[in-house]
mmCIF file of N, CA, C and O in Angstrom:
data_model
loop_
_atom_site.group_PDB
_atom_site.id
_atom_site.type_symbol
_atom_site.label_atom_id
_atom_site.label_comp_id
_atom_site.label_asym_id
_atom_site.label_seq_id
_atom_site.Cartn_x
_atom_site.Cartn_y
_atom_site.Cartn_z
ATOM 1 N N UNK A 1 116.207 99.973 91.956
ATOM 2 C CA UNK A 1 116.546 99.697 93.347
ATOM 3 C C UNK A 1 116.762 98.230 93.578
ATOM 4 O O UNK A 1 117.831 97.807 93.869
ATOM 5 N N UNK A 2 115.715 97.426 93.342
ATOM 6 C CA UNK A 2 115.821 95.997 93.429
ATOM 7 C C UNK A 2 114.972 95.379 92.349
ATOM 8 O O UNK A 2 113.993 95.958 91.880
ATOM 9 N N UNK A 3 115.385 94.196 91.895
ATOM 10 C CA UNK A 3 114.638 93.510 90.838
ATOM 11 C C UNK A 3 114.490 92.044 91.165
ATOM 12 O O UNK A 3 115.092 91.520 92.120
ATOM 13 N N UNK A 4 113.795 91.314 90.318
ATOM 14 C CA UNK A 4 113.602 89.915 90.503
ATOM 15 C C UNK A 4 114.966 89.171 90.462
ATOM 16 O O UNK A 4 115.826 89.492 89.668
ATOM 17 N N UNK A 5 115.122 88.201 91.355
ATOM 18 C CA UNK A 5 116.331 87.344 91.476
ATOM 19 C C UNK A 5 117.524 88.059 92.092
ATOM 20 O O UNK A 5 118.605 87.527 92.067
ATOM 21 N N UNK A 6 117.364 89.314 92.561
ATOM 22 C CA UNK A 6 118.456 90.000 93.280
ATOM 23 C C UNK A 6 118.595 89.289 94.698
ATOM 24 O O UNK A 6 117.682 88.782 95.209
ATOM 25 N N UNK A 7 119.836 89.364 95.199
ATOM 26 C CA UNK A 7 120.099 88.885 96.538
ATOM 27 C C UNK A 7 120.126 90.077 97.465
ATOM 28 O O UNK A 7 120.865 91.028 97.221
ATOM 29 N N UNK A 8 119.276 90.099 98.490
ATOM 30 C CA UNK A 8 119.202 91.248 99.345
ATOM 31 C C UNK A 8 119.475 90.853 100.834
ATOM 32 O O UNK A 8 119.424 89.734 101.155
ATOM 33 N N UNK A 9 119.794 91.918 101.644
ATOM 34 C CA UNK A 9 120.027 91.712 103.052
ATOM 35 C C UNK A 9 118.899 92.451 103.733
ATOM 36 O O UNK A 9 118.612 93.630 103.452
ATOM 37 N N UNK A 10 118.279 91.834 104.716
ATOM 38 C CA UNK A 10 117.184 92.481 105.542
ATOM 39 C C UNK A 10 117.794 92.937 106.830
ATOM 40 O O UNK A 10 118.898 92.620 107.205
ATOM 41 N N UNK A 11 117.056 93.796 107.545
ATOM 42 C CA UNK A 11 117.505 94.387 108.796
ATOM 43 C C UNK A 11 117.697 93.330 109.901
ATOM 44 O O UNK A 11 118.635 93.389 110.658
ATOM 45 N N UNK A 12 116.851 92.299 109.925
ATOM 46 C CA UNK A 12 116.964 91.218 110.885
ATOM 47 C C UNK A 12 117.354 89.896 110.160
ATOM 48 O O UNK A 12 116.814 89.632 109.092
ATOM 49 N N UNK A 13 118.251 89.123 110.776
ATOM 50 C CA UNK A 13 118.631 87.870 110.144
ATOM 51 C C UNK A 13 117.557 86.815 110.345
ATOM 52 O O UNK A 13 116.719 86.947 111.216
ATOM 53 N N UNK A 14 117.576 85.817 109.478
ATOM 54 C CA UNK A 14 116.616 84.675 109.657
ATOM 55 C C UNK A 14 117.097 83.797 110.804
ATOM 56 O O UNK A 14 118.277 83.730 111.124
ATOM 57 N N UNK A 15 116.142 83.144 111.479
ATOM 58 C CA UNK A 15 116.540 82.303 112.637
ATOM 59 C C UNK A 15 117.599 81.217 112.296
ATOM 60 O O UNK A 15 118.285 80.769 113.153
ATOM 61 N N UNK A 16 117.698 80.857 111.033
ATOM 62 C CA UNK A 16 118.709 79.820 110.632
ATOM 63 C C UNK A 16 120.100 80.398 110.655
ATOM 64 O O UNK A 16 121.081 79.679 110.600
ATOM 65 N N UNK A 17 120.209 81.657 110.839
ATOM 66 C CA UNK A 17 121.563 82.361 110.953
ATOM 67 C C UNK A 17 121.949 83.118 109.697
ATOM 68 O O UNK A 17 122.883 83.904 109.693
ATOM 69 N N UNK A 18 121.319 82.882 108.557
ATOM 70 C CA UNK A 18 121.670 83.594 107.309
ATOM 71 C C UNK A 18 120.927 84.901 107.246
ATOM 72 O O UNK A 18 119.868 85.121 107.810
ATOM 73 N N UNK A 19 121.477 85.852 106.456
ATOM 74 C CA UNK A 19 120.798 87.119 106.199
ATOM 75 C C UNK A 19 120.889 87.482 104.711
ATOM 76 O O UNK A 19 121.045 88.578 104.335
ATOM 77 N N UNK A 20 120.860 86.445 103.888
ATOM 78 C CA UNK A 20 120.806 86.595 102.397
ATOM 79 C C UNK A 20 119.534 85.966 101.870
ATOM 80 O O UNK A 20 119.182 84.842 102.143
ATOM 81 N N UNK A 21 118.822 86.813 101.147
ATOM 82 C CA UNK A 21 117.467 86.429 100.606
ATOM 83 C C UNK A 21 117.422 86.659 99.108
ATOM 84 O O UNK A 21 117.951 87.708 98.629
ATOM 85 N N UNK A 22 116.862 85.826 98.349
ATOM 86 C CA UNK A 22 116.653 85.937 96.942
ATOM 87 C C UNK A 22 115.201 86.387 96.650
ATOM 88 O O UNK A 22 114.284 85.758 97.204
ATOM 89 N N UNK A 23 115.010 87.408 95.879
ATOM 90 C CA UNK A 23 113.663 87.842 95.519
ATOM 91 C C UNK A 23 113.172 86.899 94.434
ATOM 92 O O UNK A 23 113.803 86.815 93.355
ATOM 93 N N UNK A 24 112.066 86.166 94.733
ATOM 94 C CA UNK A 24 111.574 85.219 93.683
ATOM 95 C C UNK A 24 110.238 85.637 93.129
ATOM 96 O O UNK A 24 109.747 84.977 92.228
ATOM 97 N N UNK A 25 109.557 86.628 93.687
ATOM 98 C CA UNK A 25 108.305 87.121 93.085
ATOM 99 C C UNK A 25 108.150 88.556 93.473
ATOM 100 O O UNK A 25 108.441 89.023 94.553
ATOM 101 N N UNK A 26 107.708 89.354 92.449
ATOM 102 C CA UNK A 26 107.445 90.799 92.699
ATOM 103 C C UNK A 26 106.058 91.155 92.202
ATOM 104 O O UNK A 26 105.643 90.675 91.223
ATOM 105 N N UNK A 27 105.392 92.011 92.946
ATOM 106 C CA UNK A 27 104.101 92.535 92.607
ATOM 107 C C UNK A 27 103.649 93.412 93.739
ATOM 108 O O UNK A 27 104.473 94.105 94.314
ATOM 109 N N UNK A 28 102.390 93.327 94.111
ATOM 110 C CA UNK A 28 101.911 94.082 95.312
ATOM 111 C C UNK A 28 102.571 93.488 96.529
ATOM 112 O O UNK A 28 102.885 94.196 97.519
ATOM 113 N N UNK A 29 102.821 92.141 96.481
ATOM 114 C CA UNK A 29 103.524 91.493 97.542
ATOM 115 C C UNK A 29 104.874 91.025 96.975
ATOM 116 O O UNK A 29 105.037 90.769 95.777
ATOM 117 N N UNK A 30 105.877 90.874 97.834
ATOM 118 C CA UNK A 30 107.210 90.432 97.387
ATOM 119 C C UNK A 30 107.523 89.144 98.125
ATOM 120 O O UNK A 30 107.368 89.078 99.388
ATOM 121 N N UNK A 31 107.921 88.101 97.404
ATOM 122 C CA UNK A 31 108.214 86.804 98.023
ATOM 123 C C UNK A 31 109.749 86.660 97.939
ATOM 124 O O UNK A 31 110.392 86.901 96.921
ATOM 125 N N UNK A 32 110.278 86.364 99.134
ATOM 126 C CA UNK A 32 111.738 86.175 99.201
ATOM 127 C C UNK A 32 112.036 84.770 99.783
ATOM 128 O O UNK A 32 111.213 84.203 100.473
ATOM 129 N N UNK A 33 113.217 84.190 99.350
ATOM 130 C CA UNK A 33 113.612 82.899 99.796
ATOM 131 C C UNK A 33 114.971 82.912 100.439
ATOM 132 O O UNK A 33 115.875 83.559 99.886
ATOM 133 N N UNK A 34 115.072 82.366 101.659
ATOM 134 C CA UNK A 34 116.383 82.333 102.365
ATOM 135 C C UNK A 34 117.358 81.470 101.515
ATOM 136 O O UNK A 34 117.034 80.390 101.101
ATOM 137 N N UNK A 35 118.550 81.996 101.269
ATOM 138 C CA UNK A 35 119.558 81.283 100.451
ATOM 139 C C UNK A 35 120.166 80.191 101.264
ATOM 140 O O UNK A 35 120.789 79.291 100.650
ATOM 141 N N UNK A 36 120.057 80.137 102.545
ATOM 142 C CA UNK A 36 120.619 79.081 103.359
ATOM 143 C C UNK A 36 119.743 77.856 103.514
ATOM 144 O O UNK A 36 120.115 76.756 103.234
ATOM 145 N N UNK A 37 118.512 78.087 104.113
ATOM 146 C CA UNK A 37 117.624 76.961 104.339
ATOM 147 C C UNK A 37 116.414 76.800 103.350
ATOM 148 O O UNK A 37 115.758 75.819 103.393
ATOM 149 N N UNK A 38 116.211 77.804 102.505
ATOM 150 C CA UNK A 38 115.207 77.649 101.467
ATOM 151 C C UNK A 38 113.841 78.134 101.987
ATOM 152 O O UNK A 38 112.825 77.948 101.260
ATOM 153 N N UNK A 39 113.692 78.646 103.189
ATOM 154 C CA UNK A 39 112.394 79.084 103.690
ATOM 155 C C UNK A 39 111.865 80.306 102.865
ATOM 156 O O UNK A 39 112.654 81.172 102.487
ATOM 157 N N UNK A 40 110.565 80.320 102.595
ATOM 158 C CA UNK A 40 109.937 81.355 101.747
ATOM 159 C C UNK A 40 109.083 82.200 102.587
ATOM 160 O O UNK A 40 108.297 81.693 103.373
ATOM 161 N N UNK A 41 109.211 83.551 102.396
ATOM 162 C CA UNK A 41 108.408 84.509 103.155
ATOM 163 C C UNK A 41 107.821 85.496 102.145
ATOM 164 O O UNK A 41 108.468 85.877 101.202
ATOM 165 N N UNK A 42 106.512 85.800 102.329
ATOM 166 C CA UNK A 42 105.848 86.766 101.443
ATOM 167 C C UNK A 42 105.496 87.998 102.339
ATOM 168 O O UNK A 42 104.906 87.894 103.353
ATOM 169 N N UNK A 43 105.924 89.147 101.845
ATOM 170 C CA UNK A 43 105.668 90.413 102.539
ATOM 171 C C UNK A 43 105.013 91.431 101.578
ATOM 172 O O UNK A 43 105.281 91.409 100.395
ATOM 173 N N UNK A 44 104.139 92.257 102.146
ATOM 174 C CA UNK A 44 103.609 93.362 101.329
ATOM 175 C C UNK A 44 104.792 94.242 100.940
ATOM 176 O O UNK A 44 105.763 94.406 101.701
ATOM 177 N N UNK A 45 104.721 94.908 99.749
ATOM 178 C CA UNK A 45 105.854 95.739 99.244
ATOM 179 C C UNK A 45 106.241 96.812 100.217
ATOM 180 O O UNK A 45 107.423 97.078 100.438
ATOM 181 N N UNK A 46 105.273 97.400 100.846
ATOM 182 C CA UNK A 46 105.552 98.493 101.818
ATOM 183 C C UNK A 46 106.401 97.978 102.981
ATOM 184 O O UNK A 46 107.331 98.659 103.446
ATOM 185 N N UNK A 47 106.022 96.811 103.524
ATOM 186 C CA UNK A 47 106.729 96.253 104.667
ATOM 187 C C UNK A 47 108.151 95.777 104.179
ATOM 188 O O UNK A 47 109.117 95.933 104.898
ATOM 189 N N UNK A 48 108.239 95.231 103.004
ATOM 190 C CA UNK A 48 109.504 94.799 102.483
ATOM 191 C C UNK A 48 110.444 95.993 102.309
ATOM 192 O O UNK A 48 111.663 95.974 102.712
ATOM 193 N N UNK A 49 109.960 97.150 101.786
ATOM 194 C CA UNK A 49 110.779 98.334 101.615
ATOM 195 C C UNK A 49 111.296 98.836 102.978
ATOM 196 O O UNK A 49 112.431 99.271 103.108
ATOM 197 N N UNK A 50 110.464 98.706 104.001
ATOM 198 C CA UNK A 50 110.829 99.176 105.369
ATOM 199 C C UNK A 50 111.920 98.257 105.933
ATOM 200 O O UNK A 50 112.822 98.696 106.614
ATOM 201 N N UNK A 51 111.835 96.934 105.687
ATOM 202 C CA UNK A 51 112.773 95.950 106.291
ATOM 203 C C UNK A 51 114.043 95.741 105.501
ATOM 204 O O UNK A 51 114.976 95.107 105.993
ATOM 205 N N UNK A 52 114.059 96.233 104.259
ATOM 206 C CA UNK A 52 115.241 95.999 103.410
ATOM 207 C C UNK A 52 116.433 96.879 103.897
ATOM 208 O O UNK A 52 116.321 98.079 104.175
ATOM 209 N N UNK A 53 117.616 96.209 104.026
ATOM 210 C CA UNK A 53 118.790 96.943 104.417
ATOM 211 C C UNK A 53 119.603 97.380 103.207
ATOM 212 O O UNK A 53 119.930 98.537 103.024
ATOM 213 N N UNK A 54 119.962 96.386 102.348
ATOM 214 C CA UNK A 54 120.690 96.700 101.094
ATOM 215 C C UNK A 54 120.567 95.546 100.118
ATOM 216 O O UNK A 54 120.301 94.416 100.450
ATOM 217 N N UNK A 55 120.909 95.873 98.849
ATOM 218 C CA UNK A 55 121.013 94.853 97.797
ATOM 219 C C UNK A 55 122.424 94.390 97.727
ATOM 220 O O UNK A 55 123.330 95.204 97.575
ATOM 221 N N UNK A 56 122.644 93.112 97.954
ATOM 222 C CA UNK A 56 123.997 92.533 97.966
ATOM 223 C C UNK A 56 124.479 92.201 96.514
ATOM 224 O O UNK A 56 125.667 92.479 96.200
ATOM 225 N N UNK A 57 123.639 91.545 95.781
ATOM 226 C CA UNK A 57 124.063 91.162 94.397
ATOM 227 C C UNK A 57 122.853 91.431 93.457
ATOM 228 O O UNK A 57 121.706 91.118 93.730
ATOM 229 N N UNK A 58 123.221 92.037 92.311
ATOM 230 C CA UNK A 58 122.197 92.300 91.263
ATOM 231 C C UNK A 58 122.170 91.105 90.349
ATOM 232 O O UNK A 58 123.189 90.466 90.101
ATOM 233 N N UNK A 59 120.937 90.748 89.847
ATOM 234 C CA UNK A 59 120.774 89.671 88.899
ATOM 235 C C UNK A 59 121.223 90.088 87.537
ATOM 236 O O UNK A 59 120.869 91.173 87.117
ATOM 237 N N UNK A 60 122.056 89.262 86.859
ATOM 238 C CA UNK A 60 122.460 89.523 85.490
ATOM 239 C C UNK A 60 121.355 89.252 84.518
ATOM 240 O O UNK A 60 120.841 88.157 84.472
ATOM 241 N N UNK A 61 120.936 90.225 83.749
ATOM 242 C CA UNK A 61 119.901 90.056 82.791
ATOM 243 C C UNK A 61 120.495 89.924 81.429
ATOM 244 O O UNK A 61 120.777 90.900 80.770
ATOM 245 N N UNK A 62 120.702 88.660 80.972
ATOM 246 C CA UNK A 62 121.305 88.425 79.664
ATOM 247 C C UNK A 62 120.425 87.550 78.830
ATOM 248 O O UNK A 62 119.604 86.788 79.267
#
């Protein structure tokens, strides 16, 4: 579904106007970083799953 370093879109946009987030940590909590302003937010996995709209870009694992 989603992996580390994927770019995702959430249901609500960030106050800076962007709606692209990079997943930078995964575990019981998921940490995401706004690709526009660099703000970091940590959410419990359950809350993240609820607020996730779609995965925009998959990270290339090479």
